[in-house]
Each structure stands twice: as structure tokens, then as C-alpha cells.
Tab-separated table of C-alpha atoms and ligand atoms in Angstrom:
chain	number	residue	atom	x	y	z
A	1	MET	CA	-22.650	82.936	36.047
A	2	LEU	CA	-24.074	84.832	39.003
A	3	SER	CA	-22.696	85.262	42.451
A	4	ARG	CA	-23.579	84.156	44.939
A	5	ARG	CA	-24.515	87.638	46.516
A	6	ALA	CA	-25.828	88.587	42.871
A	7	LEU	CA	-27.982	86.071	43.171
A	8	ARG	CA	-29.280	86.392	47.086
A	9	SER	CA	-29.639	90.326	46.261
A	10	SER	CA	-31.230	89.407	42.982
A	11	ARG	CA	-34.176	87.139	45.182
A	12	LEU	CA	-34.644	90.098	47.290
A	13	ALA	CA	-35.451	92.547	44.890
A	14	ALA	CA	-37.395	89.963	43.103
A	15	GLY	CA	-39.233	90.098	46.208
A	16	MET	CA	-40.230	93.139	46.542
A	17	LEU	CA	-41.735	93.363	43.341
A	18	GLY	CA	-43.453	90.831	44.722
A	19	TYR	CA	-42.470	88.209	41.613
A	20	THR	CA	-43.265	84.635	41.762
A	21	PRO	CA	-40.597	82.292	39.936
A	22	ALA	CA	-43.859	81.548	38.077
A	23	ALA	CA	-44.500	85.023	36.557
A	24	SER	CA	-43.194	85.188	33.215
A	25	ASN	CA	-39.529	86.482	33.134
A	26	ARG	CA	-40.032	89.410	30.554
A	27	ALA	CA	-39.641	93.123	32.383
A	28	PRO	CA	-42.902	93.831	33.191
A	29	ILE	CA	-43.544	97.495	31.059
A	30	GLY	CA	-42.354	100.226	33.119
A	31	ILE	CA	-39.681	99.000	35.242
A	32	GLY	CA	-36.936	100.478	35.683
A	33	ARG	CA	-33.368	98.969	33.751
A	34	SER	CA	-31.409	97.444	37.099
A	35	PHE	CA	-35.172	95.611	37.195
A	36	ALA	CA	-35.225	94.770	33.748
A	37	THR	CA	-32.171	93.039	34.304
A	38	GLU	CA	-33.513	91.557	37.535
A	39	ALA	CA	-35.964	90.258	35.132
A	40	VAL	CA	-34.477	88.205	32.669
A	41	ILE	CA	-33.081	86.136	35.042
A	42	PRO	CA	-34.544	83.137	34.407
A	43	PRO	CA	-37.229	82.174	37.411
A	44	MET	CA	-35.581	78.914	38.226
A	45	HIS	CA	-32.236	81.478	39.741
A	46	ARG	CA	-34.768	82.628	42.375
A	47	THR	CA	-34.736	79.699	44.702
A	48	SER	CA	-32.048	77.078	45.401
A	49	PRO	CA	-33.970	73.798	45.318
A	50	SER	CA	-32.226	71.488	48.504
A	51	HIS	CA	-32.214	68.187	48.162
A	52	LYS	CA	-31.273	65.413	51.707
A	53	ILE	CA	-28.794	63.550	48.689
A	54	VAL	CA	-28.000	64.719	45.278
A	55	ILE	CA	-26.780	62.290	43.036
A	56	VAL	CA	-24.514	63.385	39.747
A	57	GLY	CA	-24.656	60.776	37.750
A	58	GLY	CA	-27.905	58.267	36.126
A	59	GLY	CA	-25.286	55.807	35.273
A	60	THR	CA	-25.011	52.451	36.796
A	61	ALA	CA	-24.215	53.729	40.250
A	62	GLY	CA	-26.442	56.760	40.534
A	63	LEU	CA	-29.196	54.203	39.779
A	64	ALA	CA	-28.130	51.800	41.863
A	65	VAL	CA	-27.424	54.253	44.689
A	66	SER	CA	-30.238	56.695	44.619
A	67	HIS	CA	-33.441	53.446	44.235
A	68	GLN	CA	-30.866	51.442	47.064
A	69	LEU	CA	-31.333	54.703	49.270
A	70	LEU	CA	-35.292	55.304	48.351
A	71	ARG	CA	-35.732	51.727	49.100
A	72	SER	CA	-34.618	51.989	52.801
A	73	GLY	CA	-37.755	54.055	53.603
A	74	ARG	CA	-35.854	57.624	55.298
A	75	PHE	CA	-36.696	59.538	52.545
A	76	ALA	CA	-39.807	61.468	51.289
A	77	THR	CA	-40.982	62.794	47.428
A	78	ASP	CA	-37.860	64.607	46.477
A	79	ASP	CA	-35.273	64.291	49.312
A	80	ILE	CA	-33.526	62.487	46.505
A	81	ALA	CA	-32.261	63.884	43.508
A	82	VAL	CA	-30.491	62.559	40.269
A	83	VAL	CA	-28.280	65.153	38.482
A	84	ASP	CA	-28.002	63.665	34.280
A	85	PRO	CA	-27.979	65.173	31.286
A	86	ALA	CA	-28.790	61.889	29.118
A	87	THR	CA	-31.724	61.474	27.668
A	88	TRP	CA	-30.803	57.382	27.526
A	89	HIS	CA	-29.053	55.307	30.134
A	90	HIS	CA	-27.678	52.622	28.031
A	91	TYR	CA	-26.430	48.892	29.098
A	92	GLN	CA	-22.655	49.815	28.308
A	93	PRO	CA	-21.763	46.106	29.292
A	94	GLY	CA	-23.712	45.162	26.355
A	95	TRP	CA	-22.131	46.980	23.363
A	96	THR	CA	-19.688	43.847	23.136
A	97	LEU	CA	-22.285	41.447	22.290
A	98	VAL	CA	-23.311	44.331	19.493
A	99	GLY	CA	-19.934	43.916	18.550
A	100	GLY	CA	-20.131	40.420	18.225
A	101	GLY	CA	-22.908	40.260	16.721
A	102	LEU	CA	-25.362	39.201	19.662
A	103	LYS	CA	-27.595	41.752	20.194
A	104	LYS	CA	-29.202	44.403	19.035
A	105	LYS	CA	-27.906	48.371	20.432
A	106	GLU	CA	-31.097	50.152	20.072
A	107	ASP	CA	-32.348	46.185	22.842
A	108	LEU	CA	-30.249	47.729	25.283
A	109	ARG	CA	-30.967	51.024	26.158
A	110	SER	CA	-33.444	52.698	28.221
A	111	ALA	CA	-35.069	56.354	28.150
A	112	LEU	CA	-32.969	57.130	31.417
A	113	ASP	CA	-36.575	59.178	33.266
A	114	THR	CA	-38.292	55.980	32.974
A	115	LEU	CA	-36.029	54.449	35.332
A	116	VAL	CA	-35.641	57.163	37.600
A	117	ASP	CA	-38.841	56.710	40.545
A	118	LYS	CA	-41.338	58.845	40.391
A	119	GLU	CA	-40.299	59.952	44.235
A	120	ILE	CA	-36.326	61.339	43.318
A	121	LYS	CA	-36.278	64.328	41.167
A	122	LEU	CA	-34.364	64.041	38.202
A	123	TYR	CA	-33.044	67.329	36.947
A	124	ASN	CA	-31.837	66.708	33.226
A	125	ASP	CA	-29.267	68.883	33.165
A	126	SER	CA	-25.168	69.001	33.402
A	127	VAL	CA	-23.158	70.163	36.448
A	128	ALA	CA	-21.041	72.818	35.909
A	129	THR	CA	-19.225	73.640	39.177
A	130	PHE	CA	-19.027	71.942	42.377
A	131	ASN	CA	-18.704	74.250	46.167
A	132	PRO	CA	-18.407	71.835	48.075
A	133	GLU	CA	-17.428	74.044	50.851
A	134	ASP	CA	-21.207	75.744	50.515
A	135	ASN	CA	-22.937	72.407	49.783
A	136	LEU	CA	-23.988	73.665	46.501
A	137	ILE	CA	-23.695	72.274	42.947
A	138	THR	CA	-24.328	74.495	40.115
A	139	LEU	CA	-25.572	73.558	37.067
A	140	SER	CA	-24.783	74.200	33.567
A	141	ASN	CA	-28.046	76.449	33.474
A	142	GLY	CA	-26.762	78.613	36.216
A	143	HIS	CA	-29.213	76.553	38.489
A	144	GLN	CA	-28.199	75.913	42.208
A	145	ILE	CA	-28.952	72.914	44.296
A	146	GLY	CA	-28.065	72.404	47.282
A	147	TYR	CA	-27.822	69.144	49.584
A	148	ASN	CA	-26.691	67.730	52.708
A	149	HIS	CA	-25.253	64.549	51.046
A	150	LEU	CA	-23.507	64.401	47.319
A	151	VAL	CA	-22.800	61.561	45.730
A	152	VAL	CA	-20.326	61.850	42.657
A	153	VAL	CA	-20.792	59.066	40.510
A	154	PRO	CA	-21.348	60.718	36.462
A	155	GLY	CA	-18.738	57.662	34.856
A	156	ILE	CA	-15.491	58.622	32.762
A	157	THR	CA	-15.642	59.995	29.264
A	158	MET	CA	-13.702	58.817	26.195
A	159	LYS	CA	-10.734	60.908	25.243
A	160	TYR	CA	-11.161	60.335	21.887
A	161	ASP	CA	-8.754	63.403	20.184
A	162	GLN	CA	-5.639	61.687	22.416
A	163	ILE	CA	-5.358	58.975	19.649
A	164	LYS	CA	-4.793	61.520	16.380
A	165	GLY	CA	-7.547	60.461	13.484
A	166	LEU	CA	-9.331	57.801	15.732
A	167	SER	CA	-12.191	60.498	15.450
A	168	GLU	CA	-12.267	60.722	11.564
A	169	ALA	CA	-11.281	57.121	10.626
A	170	LEU	CA	-14.438	55.724	13.496
A	171	ALA	CA	-16.523	58.801	11.624
A	172	ASP	CA	-16.121	57.427	8.289
A	173	PRO	CA	-18.512	54.695	6.957
A	174	HIS	CA	-16.368	52.941	4.984
A	175	SER	CA	-13.176	52.922	7.109
A	176	PRO	CA	-12.416	49.638	8.187
A	177	VAL	CA	-12.226	51.196	12.183
A	178	SER	CA	-14.391	50.754	14.621
A	179	THR	CA	-14.885	50.129	18.595
A	180	ILE	CA	-16.888	48.682	20.955
A	181	TYR	CA	-16.773	52.235	23.148
A	182	SER	CA	-19.915	53.693	21.610
A	183	TYR	CA	-23.096	53.783	20.938
A	184	GLN	CA	-22.789	54.790	17.541
A	185	THR	CA	-20.172	52.822	16.476
A	186	CYS	CA	-20.663	49.571	18.408
A	187	ASP	CA	-23.001	47.857	15.674
A	188	LYS	CA	-19.705	48.701	12.672
A	189	VAL	CA	-17.598	46.664	14.568
A	190	ASP	CA	-19.789	43.395	13.396
A	191	ARG	CA	-20.434	45.005	9.693
A	192	THR	CA	-17.025	45.462	9.744
A	193	ILE	CA	-15.473	42.180	11.151
A	194	ALA	CA	-18.301	39.882	9.269
A	195	LYS	CA	-17.169	41.938	5.956
A	196	PHE	CA	-13.561	41.154	6.243
A	197	ARG	CA	-11.904	38.457	4.065
A	198	LYS	CA	-7.884	39.322	4.219
A	199	GLY	CA	-5.138	41.147	5.346
A	200	ASN	CA	-4.067	42.335	8.734
A	201	ALA	CA	-5.867	42.977	11.669
A	202	ILE	CA	-5.655	44.595	15.043
A	203	PHE	CA	-7.519	44.922	17.721
A	204	SER	CA	-6.119	47.773	20.177
A	205	GLN	CA	-6.063	48.285	24.122
A	206	PRO	CA	-4.819	52.292	25.767
A	207	ALA	CA	-2.237	52.405	28.453
A	208	GLY	CA	-4.136	54.247	31.361
A	209	ILE	CA	-7.929	54.277	32.427
A	210	VAL	CA	-10.166	52.330	30.252
A	211	LYS	CA	-13.350	50.889	31.630
A	212	CYS	CA	-13.911	47.315	31.291
A	213	ALA	CA	-10.251	46.272	30.955
A	214	GLY	CA	-11.339	43.174	29.424
A	215	ALA	CA	-13.215	43.868	26.715
A	216	PRO	CA	-10.878	44.966	24.329
A	217	GLN	CA	-9.821	41.630	24.152
A	218	LYS	CA	-13.641	40.057	24.019
A	219	ILE	CA	-14.287	41.345	21.028
A	220	LEU	CA	-10.398	40.097	19.613
A	221	TRP	CA	-11.748	36.491	20.396
A	222	MET	CA	-15.214	36.862	19.037
A	223	ALA	CA	-13.529	38.104	15.713
A	224	VAL	CA	-10.644	35.047	15.591
A	225	ASP	CA	-13.866	32.554	16.056
A	226	LYS	CA	-15.669	33.859	13.457
A	227	TRP	CA	-12.961	33.768	10.707
A	228	THR	CA	-11.616	30.395	12.436
A	229	GLN	CA	-15.382	29.338	11.136
A	230	ALA	CA	-15.423	31.037	7.850
A	231	GLY	CA	-11.441	29.391	6.889
A	232	LEU	CA	-10.300	32.627	7.107
A	233	PHE	CA	-8.391	31.951	9.703
A	234	ARG	CA	-6.242	29.113	10.617
A	235	PRO	CA	-4.478	28.780	14.271
A	236	LEU	CA	-1.929	26.340	13.926
A	237	ASP	CA	-1.090	27.935	10.714
A	238	PRO	CA	-1.544	31.883	11.031
A	239	GLY	CA	1.257	33.015	8.300
A	240	ALA	CA	0.030	30.746	5.818
A	241	SER	CA	-3.472	32.175	6.760
A	242	PRO	CA	-5.921	35.101	4.826
A	243	ILE	CA	-6.133	36.624	7.676
A	244	LYS	CA	-3.378	37.889	10.595
A	245	ILE	CA	-4.212	38.650	13.966
A	246	SER	CA	-2.677	41.114	16.585
A	247	PHE	CA	-3.167	42.197	19.524
A	248	ALA	CA	-2.027	45.656	20.557
A	249	THR	CA	-2.414	46.251	24.281
A	250	GLY	CA	-0.456	49.311	26.121
A	251	LEU	CA	0.177	47.001	28.897
A	252	PRO	CA	3.024	44.360	30.040
A	253	VAL	CA	0.132	41.316	29.836
A	254	MET	CA	-3.084	40.310	28.385
A	255	PHE	CA	-4.763	40.634	31.902
A	256	GLY	CA	-4.438	42.830	35.389
A	257	VAL	CA	-4.913	39.474	37.446
A	258	PRO	CA	-1.957	36.761	36.579
A	259	LYS	CA	-3.835	34.155	37.118
A	260	TYR	CA	-6.251	34.854	34.308
A	261	SER	CA	-3.169	36.600	32.583
A	262	LYS	CA	-1.694	33.553	32.008
A	263	LYS	CA	-4.610	31.531	30.368
A	264	LEU	CA	-5.101	34.453	28.257
A	265	ASP	CA	-2.090	34.492	27.009
A	266	LYS	CA	-1.974	30.588	26.850
A	267	LEU	CA	-5.182	31.208	24.383
A	268	ARG	CA	-3.253	33.873	22.652
A	269	THR	CA	-0.286	31.793	21.404
A	270	GLU	CA	-2.203	28.887	20.950
A	271	ARG	CA	-4.501	30.875	18.309
A	272	GLY	CA	-1.633	32.309	16.513
A	273	VAL	CA	-2.541	35.854	17.452
A	274	GLU	CA	0.000	38.259	18.014
A	275	GLY	CA	0.885	39.872	20.597
A	276	LEU	CA	2.121	43.029	20.635
A	277	PHE	CA	2.713	44.482	24.248
A	278	GLN	CA	3.341	47.677	25.812
A	279	HIS	CA	2.390	48.940	22.188
A	280	ASP	CA	0.017	52.176	22.889
A	281	LEU	CA	-2.455	53.724	19.870
A	282	VAL	CA	-1.268	57.076	19.702
A	283	GLU	CA	-2.200	58.056	15.290
A	284	ILE	CA	-4.522	56.655	12.549
A	285	ASN	CA	-3.367	57.319	9.716
A	286	GLY	CA	-4.695	56.080	6.660
A	287	ASP	CA	-4.232	52.385	6.689
A	288	LYS	CA	-1.007	52.801	9.088
A	289	ALA	CA	-1.161	52.562	12.882
A	290	ILE	CA	1.615	54.314	15.105
A	291	PHE	CA	2.157	53.024	18.776
A	292	THR	CA	4.159	54.175	21.035
A	293	LEU	CA	6.568	52.152	22.924
A	294	PRO	CA	7.589	52.869	26.387
A	295	ASP	CA	10.919	54.359	25.608
A	296	GLY	CA	8.966	56.818	23.566
A	297	GLU	CA	9.951	54.928	20.271
A	298	LYS	CA	7.538	54.553	17.868
A	299	VAL	CA	6.118	51.854	15.639
A	300	THR	CA	4.392	52.343	12.819
A	301	ARG	CA	1.911	49.064	10.967
A	302	GLN	CA	-0.544	48.848	8.192
A	303	PHE	CA	-3.651	47.257	8.634
A	304	ASP	CA	-6.510	46.675	7.104
A	305	LEU	CA	-8.912	45.959	9.760
A	306	LEU	CA	-8.815	47.989	13.188
A	307	HIS	CA	-10.764	47.914	16.608
A	308	ALA	CA	-9.717	50.560	18.283
A	309	VAL	CA	-9.988	51.286	21.715
A	310	PRO	CA	-10.004	55.053	22.978
A	311	LYS	CA	-8.353	56.533	25.389
A	312	MET	CA	-10.615	57.403	28.582
A	313	GLY	CA	-10.527	59.675	32.085
A	314	PRO	CA	-12.665	61.866	33.921
A	315	HIS	CA	-14.815	64.072	32.954
A	316	SER	CA	-13.476	68.159	32.493
A	317	PHE	CA	-16.004	69.067	35.217
A	318	ILE	CA	-14.495	66.378	37.816
A	319	ALA	CA	-11.091	66.793	37.422
A	320	GLU	CA	-10.982	70.715	37.570
A	321	SER	CA	-13.701	70.830	40.395
A	322	THR	CA	-11.216	70.332	44.394
A	323	LEU	CA	-12.842	66.951	44.749
A	324	ALA	CA	-10.745	65.555	42.075
A	325	ASN	CA	-7.563	63.871	43.079
A	326	GLU	CA	-4.019	64.250	41.156
A	327	VAL	CA	-5.304	62.016	38.055
A	328	GLY	CA	-8.566	63.390	38.116
A	329	LEU	CA	-10.630	60.857	39.969
A	330	VAL	CA	-13.041	61.400	42.547
A	331	ASP	CA	-10.490	61.294	46.256
A	332	VAL	CA	-12.517	58.578	47.606
A	333	ASP	CA	-11.434	55.926	50.687
A	334	GLU	CA	-11.038	53.221	49.182
A	335	HIS	CA	-12.589	50.954	51.523
A	336	THR	CA	-15.564	53.852	53.231
A	337	THR	CA	-16.465	55.057	49.735
A	338	ARG	CA	-16.573	58.698	51.108
A	339	HIS	CA	-14.742	61.701	50.150
A	340	LYS	CA	-11.463	62.285	51.925
A	341	ARG	CA	-11.317	65.846	52.979
A	342	PHE	CA	-15.501	66.551	52.406
A	343	SER	CA	-16.943	64.088	55.255
A	344	ASN	CA	-20.852	64.548	53.239
A	345	VAL	CA	-19.338	63.758	49.110
A	346	TRP	CA	-19.157	60.277	48.396
A	347	SER	CA	-18.080	58.353	45.009
A	348	ILE	CA	-18.409	55.024	43.541
A	349	GLY	CA	-17.735	53.680	40.220
A	350	ASP	CA	-15.930	54.316	37.420
A	351	ALA	CA	-15.935	58.624	38.578
A	352	SER	CA	-13.877	57.602	42.024
A	353	ALA	CA	-10.574	57.067	42.871
A	354	LEU	CA	-11.475	53.376	43.852
A	355	PRO	CA	-8.237	51.512	42.956
A	356	THR	CA	-10.334	48.722	40.904
A	357	SER	CA	-11.229	47.494	37.438
A	358	LYS	CA	-13.935	49.242	36.465
A	359	THR	CA	-17.214	47.679	35.719
A	360	ALA	CA	-20.724	47.646	36.107
A	361	ALA	CA	-19.935	44.281	38.337
A	362	ALA	CA	-17.882	46.578	40.517
A	363	ILE	CA	-21.321	48.563	41.218
A	364	THR	CA	-23.086	45.463	42.857
A	365	SER	CA	-20.746	45.445	45.248
A	366	GLN	CA	-19.541	49.167	45.924
A	367	ALA	CA	-23.012	50.379	45.614
A	368	PRO	CA	-24.153	48.798	49.234
A	369	VAL	CA	-21.271	50.064	51.190
A	370	LEU	CA	-21.925	53.342	49.727
A	371	VAL	CA	-25.747	53.639	50.477
A	372	SER	CA	-24.797	51.845	54.303
A	373	ASN	CA	-22.355	54.310	55.410
A	374	ILE	CA	-24.379	57.831	54.039
A	375	LEU	CA	-27.411	56.021	56.626
A	376	ARG	CA	-24.893	55.216	58.825
A	377	THR	CA	-23.990	58.938	59.204
A	378	LEU	CA	-27.267	60.194	59.182
A	379	ASP	CA	-28.144	58.315	62.408
A	380	GLY	CA	-24.407	59.965	63.741
A	381	LYS	CA	-23.368	56.619	63.933
A	382	GLU	CA	-20.047	55.609	63.035
A	383	LEU	CA	-18.941	53.626	59.127
A	384	ASP	CA	-18.955	50.105	58.947
A	385	ALA	CA	-19.470	48.961	55.448
A	386	SER	CA	-16.011	48.704	53.751
A	387	TYR	CA	-15.721	47.736	50.562
A	388	ASP	CA	-13.076	44.804	49.324
A	389	GLY	CA	-12.404	45.974	46.109
A	390	TYR	CA	-14.716	43.164	44.457
A	391	THR	CA	-14.808	44.063	40.699
A	392	SER	CA	-15.745	40.933	37.235
A	393	CYS	CA	-15.241	41.033	33.941
A	394	PRO	CA	-17.243	38.158	32.459
A	395	LEU	CA	-13.936	37.314	29.641
A	396	ILE	CA	-15.834	35.718	25.751
A	397	THR	CA	-13.181	33.403	24.910
A	398	GLU	CA	-15.101	32.223	22.220
A	399	TYR	CA	-18.864	32.248	20.786
A	400	GLY	CA	-20.667	30.045	23.492
A	401	LYS	CA	-17.632	30.430	25.807
A	402	VAL	CA	-16.671	33.021	29.507
A	403	MET	CA	-13.981	33.114	31.256
A	404	LEU	CA	-15.797	34.707	34.588
A	405	THR	CA	-12.917	36.296	36.314
A	406	GLU	CA	-13.851	38.124	39.800
A	407	PHE	CA	-11.035	39.783	41.575
A	408	ARG	CA	-10.424	42.292	44.499
A	409	TYR	CA	-7.731	44.902	45.479
A	410	GLY	CA	-4.510	43.616	44.894
A	411	ALA	CA	-4.939	41.389	42.316
A	412	GLU	CA	-6.862	38.556	44.543
A	413	VAL	CA	-9.172	36.304	43.122
A	414	LYS	CA	-12.674	35.859	44.530
A	415	GLU	CA	-14.584	33.641	42.766
A	416	THR	CA	-18.107	33.433	43.256
A	417	PHE	CA	-18.493	29.631	41.863
A	418	GLY	CA	-15.474	29.470	42.979
A	419	ASP	CA	-16.392	29.702	46.215
A	420	LEU	CA	-19.522	27.933	45.671
A	421	PHE	CA	-19.442	24.843	44.038
A	422	GLY	CA	-15.363	24.292	43.383
A	423	ILE	CA	-14.607	24.933	40.207
A	424	ASP	CA	-11.997	27.203	38.506
A	425	GLN	CA	-13.629	30.178	37.108
A	426	SER	CA	-10.512	30.457	34.829
A	427	VAL	CA	-11.521	27.774	32.856
A	428	PRO	CA	-14.139	29.079	29.932
A	429	ARG	CA	-17.304	27.788	30.017
A	430	ARG	CA	-20.427	27.544	28.642
A	431	VAL	CA	-23.255	28.612	31.718
A	432	PHE	CA	-21.145	31.492	32.193
A	433	TYR	CA	-21.567	32.939	28.370
A	434	GLN	CA	-25.562	32.492	29.810
A	435	LEU	CA	-24.635	34.670	32.309
A	436	LYS	CA	-23.318	37.292	30.397
A	437	LYS	CA	-25.107	37.355	27.300
A	438	HIS	CA	-28.714	36.830	28.931
A	439	PHE	CA	-29.057	36.895	32.709
A	440	PHE	CA	-26.989	40.115	33.352
A	441	PRO	CA	-28.761	41.983	30.422
A	442	TRP	CA	-32.056	41.090	32.400
A	443	ILE	CA	-31.409	41.130	35.803
A	444	TYR	CA	-29.820	44.701	35.097
A	445	TYR	CA	-32.778	45.989	34.123
A	446	LYS	CA	-34.890	43.776	36.170
A	447	SER	CA	-33.614	44.906	39.708
A	448	MET	CA	-30.059	45.920	39.634
A	449	VAL	CA	-31.221	49.648	38.426
A	450	LYS	CA	-34.123	49.661	40.571
A	451	GLY	CA	-31.991	48.950	43.359
A	452	THR	CA	-32.339	45.767	44.294
A	453	TRP	CA	-29.196	43.789	42.964
A	454	ALA	CA	-25.732	42.572	44.767
A	455	GLY	CA	-23.992	41.102	42.122
A	456	PRO	CA	-22.871	37.711	43.556
A	457	LYS	CA	-24.584	39.023	47.083
A	458	GLY	CA	-27.738	38.396	45.480
A	459	PHE	CA	-31.148	40.256	46.207
A	460	ILE	CA	-31.533	43.080	48.244
A	461	ARG	CA	-34.509	44.400	49.796
B	501	UQ1	C1	-23.469	41.115	37.513
B	501	UQ1	O1	-24.332	40.831	38.904
B	501	UQ1	C2	-23.693	41.729	36.956
B	501	UQ1	O2	-25.161	42.946	36.992
B	501	UQ1	C3	-25.804	42.508	36.501
B	501	UQ1	C4	-22.984	41.778	35.429
B	501	UQ1	O3	-22.976	42.248	34.641
B	501	UQ1	C5	-22.775	43.538	34.427
B	501	UQ1	C6	-21.826	40.810	35.271
B	501	UQ1	O4	-20.591	41.189	34.376
B	501	UQ1	C7	-20.859	40.444	36.532
B	501	UQ1	C8	-19.801	39.297	36.829
B	501	UQ1	C9	-21.788	40.377	38.490
B	501	UQ1	C10	-21.759	39.550	39.272
B	501	UQ1	C11	-23.035	38.883	39.395
B	501	UQ1	C12	-22.348	37.091	40.065
B	501	UQ1	C13	-23.572	36.521	39.769
B	501	UQ1	C14	-21.506	36.561	39.837
């Protein structure tokens, strides 16, 4: 990679030659070696474009934030830039529905460039490094981009190699190991559950960072329902059923919020599902799943079907940057979403250190706070928007019913419909299932990615 000084002097040299960025990058005949070296530098290096706002990530947070900013009417064409190497944008909350046989995965994705407004500049590349002291990022192609404000929202990534044997098992079309946590394998989940007739089924959930901490058990509950309907599993007599079902979680409880956890554990025992708590899956070896307990002891269980959830963590370009905290997440204030050390850097969503559950629903509350605080900063005003930790997990408990968990910092329950209509959202309901299956995916592409949806607060301008 070129140093900034080298870049500056190379631009100078290019200027002396009358070189323009659009010109060929092959050396003109007859110029000396140093110029030839100069001449093979890709033309993009010759200018460092700058934008008022650069947003790293075109996922749920990146699209919501970029379009909410654009809709403020305060930005001209290309004042806002989005950086993301992806071709596709996925509605990831829908992958659970694919695993349950309710949706086709192809229907849940859109080409990223079709979702980004034409007034926003899209860089279809990944970030190599951040230089927040110089208000610059460097892309993987060496291209540098300057900014006034930087929004860091690239999400987190699957760390498949942290469970030995997982990648190989997932990639093998004949293995009974699958996961709803990737586009490639979410439909394998449905096929694997549908053809299962007898044996031990294990559903795992890792200790540590995960997105949508409820999803590992949503797929469990759908499978329980399917096998019960098919007569292959009898909740009242699991010992005599052809299929035995275990939920093996790295956590000590079913869910992080006591009110919902209690209900879910009741469902688990009523439905004859074995609970293996504080069992963290670390290895898959043939038909053996190996778990680590908190004291380091290893437990091995035989399986005939395994729904495995990979370990997850920050992208290395975030974890290794000066923006990260000690666990690799972007070190922002939990209420303002502003970086703790760089006042023009902001973050929300999975990549951020906001101490809440990582969901798309959380973005509905986080994005308006971040946007309002950036706009206030541009006006030289004090920040006045504060994020309360709102997040939600529409937890499918069976086909046709969802427990709509909603909570904020401190695992404090904050129920939209409980507050509006006095109902208890820990009771699984059909209307919440309709929200999960139909309304949320629809409003997501119709409104949320366009910057006009604020979740429980409804539509925004
Ligand atoms: C939501 O707005 C949303 O986005 C479209 C979801 O899907 C990812 C959700 O799961 C939830 C819970 C919300 C929150 C909205 C309401 C009305 C509770």
C-alpha cells in the first residue's frame, strides 16, 4: 500500500506529465522508469474523493442510515457514500422462515445497487484500513476516501472455523448438519428436518456474540412442531418417540430476559425437549458433537441431525482497527451512538458495542438516534437523541404462533402492543406470527431500507 506522502508525490508527478485520471494507466513510450512506475498506479489513486458522510456497510443499518440522512434534505448528490463489497443485500431475519420451509431464500434478497439511491455514491469494495486521525479510509483496492463523518456499520461475521469440522459438515450435502445462519445453507435446514425420521436431533446455540439470539430456538420449535404433527415425536412421551430432541446452548438460560426465559423454559419442559445448558459446541466429528462446559470439561453427544449455530465475531478490519474496543466492536457511547474517542465516528448495529441484542428490529430504533445526532453535530448543536437499548425478537414457538419479545437495556421488557392494548406479549399469538411472516419482510423492503420506518414508532418522514 502507498503511503500518503508517496501518493501525494505521485499525484504531483502525474500532474507534471499532464496525466488525467481518465487516461490510460500504461506508461507512454519514452518516459523514464520512475514515471513508468508512476504510470501503472491505478488512476483512482490520483484523486482522494471526499464525502460529507461515509457509511461503511450496506446492510440493514447502512441502508436505513444513508437514506434517512438523504431524506433530511441536507445533502447533495454524492455527499453521502456507502462502502460495501457485497453484490446482494439479504433480509436475514427471513432465513429462519426458509429453514422452516415457509419462504424461498431467493425471494429475500435484492441486488445491493438497486437499493441504494442514485444520489448516494456506492463503492462496491471492502475497507482495508481506517485512519480516523486523518478522516480517511482506505479501500482494499488502495483507493482512499475522505469524510467529515464516518458511520461504521458492516455487521459481524460467521467464524466457522471456531467449531472444528463445522465448515466441512455444512458443505457436505449428505450430512445432517445445517444452519439457518447463512444464505448457502438455510434451505438445507428445511430439507434435513423434512426427511428426518428417527434418532437424536440436537439444536445448538453458541456462547458469545450472536445475531438474533432467539433464532437458534425458533428453528428448534418449528422442527418440534413438524415432527409432532408427523407422529415422529410425542411431547408427552419423548422417551418412547422415534425422535429425541435436545437444545444445547452455551448460555445458562433459554433467553436473556427473565420474563420470556421462564415461559420458554416452561415450553421446553412441556414439549419434552432436553435442555443442555452451558454446553458450548466446539467440535463436530462424524456423528459426534463435542461441547465444552464452563469448567473446561468436554461432553460428547451422538447425533443423527444437528442444527448448528456458528460462533460469530467482528470482521478483522474492525477488530484490528483503532475504532474497536477490547472485544473488537466499535467503541461507541451506548446512548448517543458516537465513538468514545473520535467525535466524527458513529456506529450502530451488530458491529457496534451497543450492549443490546443484535437484531434488525434494534436498528429501527438506533438509526434515527444516530441520524439525529449527526445532523445536530453538523449544526454545531448539542446531541439530544438517546438510544434506550430497544431490541426485539419475534420468537416463533410453533407454526402459526410467535412470542413477540421486546426489551431495552437492563433486560427490561418494553412491549409495544402491551403498552397499547394491555396484552402480554410473552403469550405466543397468531397476530405476531403474521407480523413476522408477512408484515416485517414487506415493510423492510418497502420502507425500512428506504429510511422511512422506525419500528415501534411507525413511519418517519
Ligand atoms: C420491526 O420494525 C422490524 O423491521 C421491519 C422487524 O423485522 C426485522 C421486527 O422483527 C420488529 C419486531 C420490528 C418492530 C416493529 C414493531 C411494530 C413492534
